[in-house]
Amino acid sequence: NDAPWHVRGEFDADSGTVEYRVITRDEVGSGLFSKITGTLSAKGLQILAANICTTADRIVIDRFRVVDADHSNPIPDFRLREVEAAVGEVLA
């Protein structure tokens, strides 16, 4: 993947939740957080927690803990890839 971002979802069986990690670059005022959370919500995910970090070099490392009520546990791989792709589209 040569994209200037990385998005990865991982199902946690113990909590029944998914953690999506987003790593990219950002500019002040881009609305990146709103774009990502809007995309997750539009995909029907309930965001339980977000851990947002931006380095001095404007590298963003964000983690979102979500519940995917559209799928029973475990969350299928195709669904994880679908959400990753949707987030990737807003990062593009």
Short mmCIF file of C-alpha atoms in Angstrom, two decimals:
data_model
loop_
_atom_site.label_atom_id
_atom_site.label_comp_id
_atom_site.label_asym_id
_atom_site.label_seq_id
_atom_site.Cartn_x
_atom_site.Cartn_y
_atom_site.Cartn_z
CA ASN A 1 0.00 0.00 0.00
CA ASP A 2 1.63 3.22 -1.18
CA ALA A 3 -1.06 5.47 0.24
CA PRO A 4 0.10 8.25 2.61
CA TRP A 5 -2.13 6.80 5.32
CA HIS A 6 -2.74 3.53 7.13
CA VAL A 7 -6.14 2.37 8.40
CA ARG A 8 -6.55 -0.94 10.17
CA GLY A 9 -9.45 -2.51 12.06
CA GLU A 10 -9.02 -5.28 14.58
CA PHE A 11 -11.79 -7.16 16.35
CA ASP A 12 -11.40 -7.74 20.10
CA ALA A 13 -13.33 -10.86 21.09
CA ASP A 14 -13.09 -10.15 24.83
CA SER A 15 -14.95 -6.84 24.57
CA GLY A 16 -16.91 -7.53 21.37
CA THR A 17 -15.60 -4.25 19.96
CA VAL A 18 -13.40 -3.20 17.06
CA GLU A 19 -10.43 -0.86 17.25
CA TYR A 20 -9.70 1.15 14.13
CA ARG A 21 -6.24 2.73 13.96
CA VAL A 22 -5.57 5.60 11.59
CA ILE A 23 -2.07 6.90 10.86
CA THR A 24 -1.63 9.80 8.45
CA ARG A 25 -0.42 13.39 8.13
CA ASP A 26 -2.71 16.31 8.87
CA GLU A 27 -2.87 20.05 8.54
CA VAL A 28 -4.42 22.33 11.15
CA GLY A 29 -8.07 23.01 10.38
CA SER A 30 -8.52 20.13 7.94
CA GLY A 31 -11.47 18.65 9.83
CA LEU A 32 -9.81 15.22 9.85
CA PHE A 33 -11.33 14.11 13.16
CA SER A 34 -14.83 15.09 12.00
CA LYS A 35 -14.33 13.32 8.67
CA ILE A 36 -13.21 10.08 10.33
CA THR A 37 -15.90 10.07 13.01
CA GLY A 38 -18.54 10.98 10.42
CA THR A 39 -17.46 8.06 8.26
CA LEU A 40 -17.52 5.61 11.16
CA SER A 41 -20.99 6.83 12.16
CA ALA A 42 -22.23 6.67 8.55
CA LYS A 43 -21.13 3.01 8.45
CA GLY A 44 -23.42 2.38 11.45
CA LEU A 45 -20.68 2.14 14.08
CA GLN A 46 -21.15 3.38 17.62
CA ILE A 47 -17.98 5.13 18.79
CA LEU A 48 -17.25 4.28 22.41
CA ALA A 49 -13.84 5.94 22.74
CA ALA A 50 -11.27 7.83 20.73
CA ASN A 51 -7.58 8.34 21.44
CA ILE A 52 -6.22 11.18 19.32
CA CYS A 53 -2.53 12.02 18.99
CA THR A 54 -0.77 14.44 16.66
CA THR A 55 3.00 14.78 16.77
CA ALA A 56 4.97 18.00 16.27
CA ASP A 57 5.62 16.78 12.70
CA ARG A 58 1.82 16.61 12.12
CA ILE A 59 1.72 12.81 12.09
CA VAL A 60 -1.69 11.69 13.31
CA ILE A 61 -2.09 8.46 15.25
CA ASP A 62 -5.77 7.97 16.12
CA ARG A 63 -7.55 4.99 17.67
CA PHE A 64 -11.30 4.54 17.72
CA ARG A 65 -13.04 1.84 19.79
CA VAL A 66 -16.40 1.01 18.23
CA VAL A 67 -19.36 -1.34 18.38
CA ASP A 68 -20.60 -2.68 15.04
CA ALA A 69 -24.25 -3.55 15.70
CA ASP A 70 -24.76 -4.53 12.05
CA HIS A 71 -22.73 -7.71 12.53
CA SER A 72 -22.63 -10.37 15.22
CA ASN A 73 -19.40 -11.40 16.87
CA PRO A 74 -16.89 -11.99 15.52
CA ILE A 75 -16.98 -9.13 13.03
CA PRO A 76 -16.23 -10.59 9.57
CA ASP A 77 -13.03 -9.58 7.81
CA PHE A 78 -14.96 -8.22 4.83
CA ARG A 79 -16.67 -5.72 7.15
CA LEU A 80 -13.36 -4.58 8.67
CA ARG A 81 -11.93 -4.03 5.16
CA GLU A 82 -15.12 -2.19 4.09
CA VAL A 83 -14.82 0.29 6.96
CA GLU A 84 -11.05 0.67 6.42
CA ALA A 85 -11.71 1.50 2.75
CA ALA A 86 -14.40 4.05 3.65
CA VAL A 87 -12.06 5.85 6.05
CA GLY A 88 -9.31 5.68 3.43
CA GLU A 89 -11.61 7.41 0.94
CA VAL A 90 -12.09 10.43 3.22
CA LEU A 91 -8.33 10.57 3.84
CA ALA A 92 -7.73 10.69 0.08
#
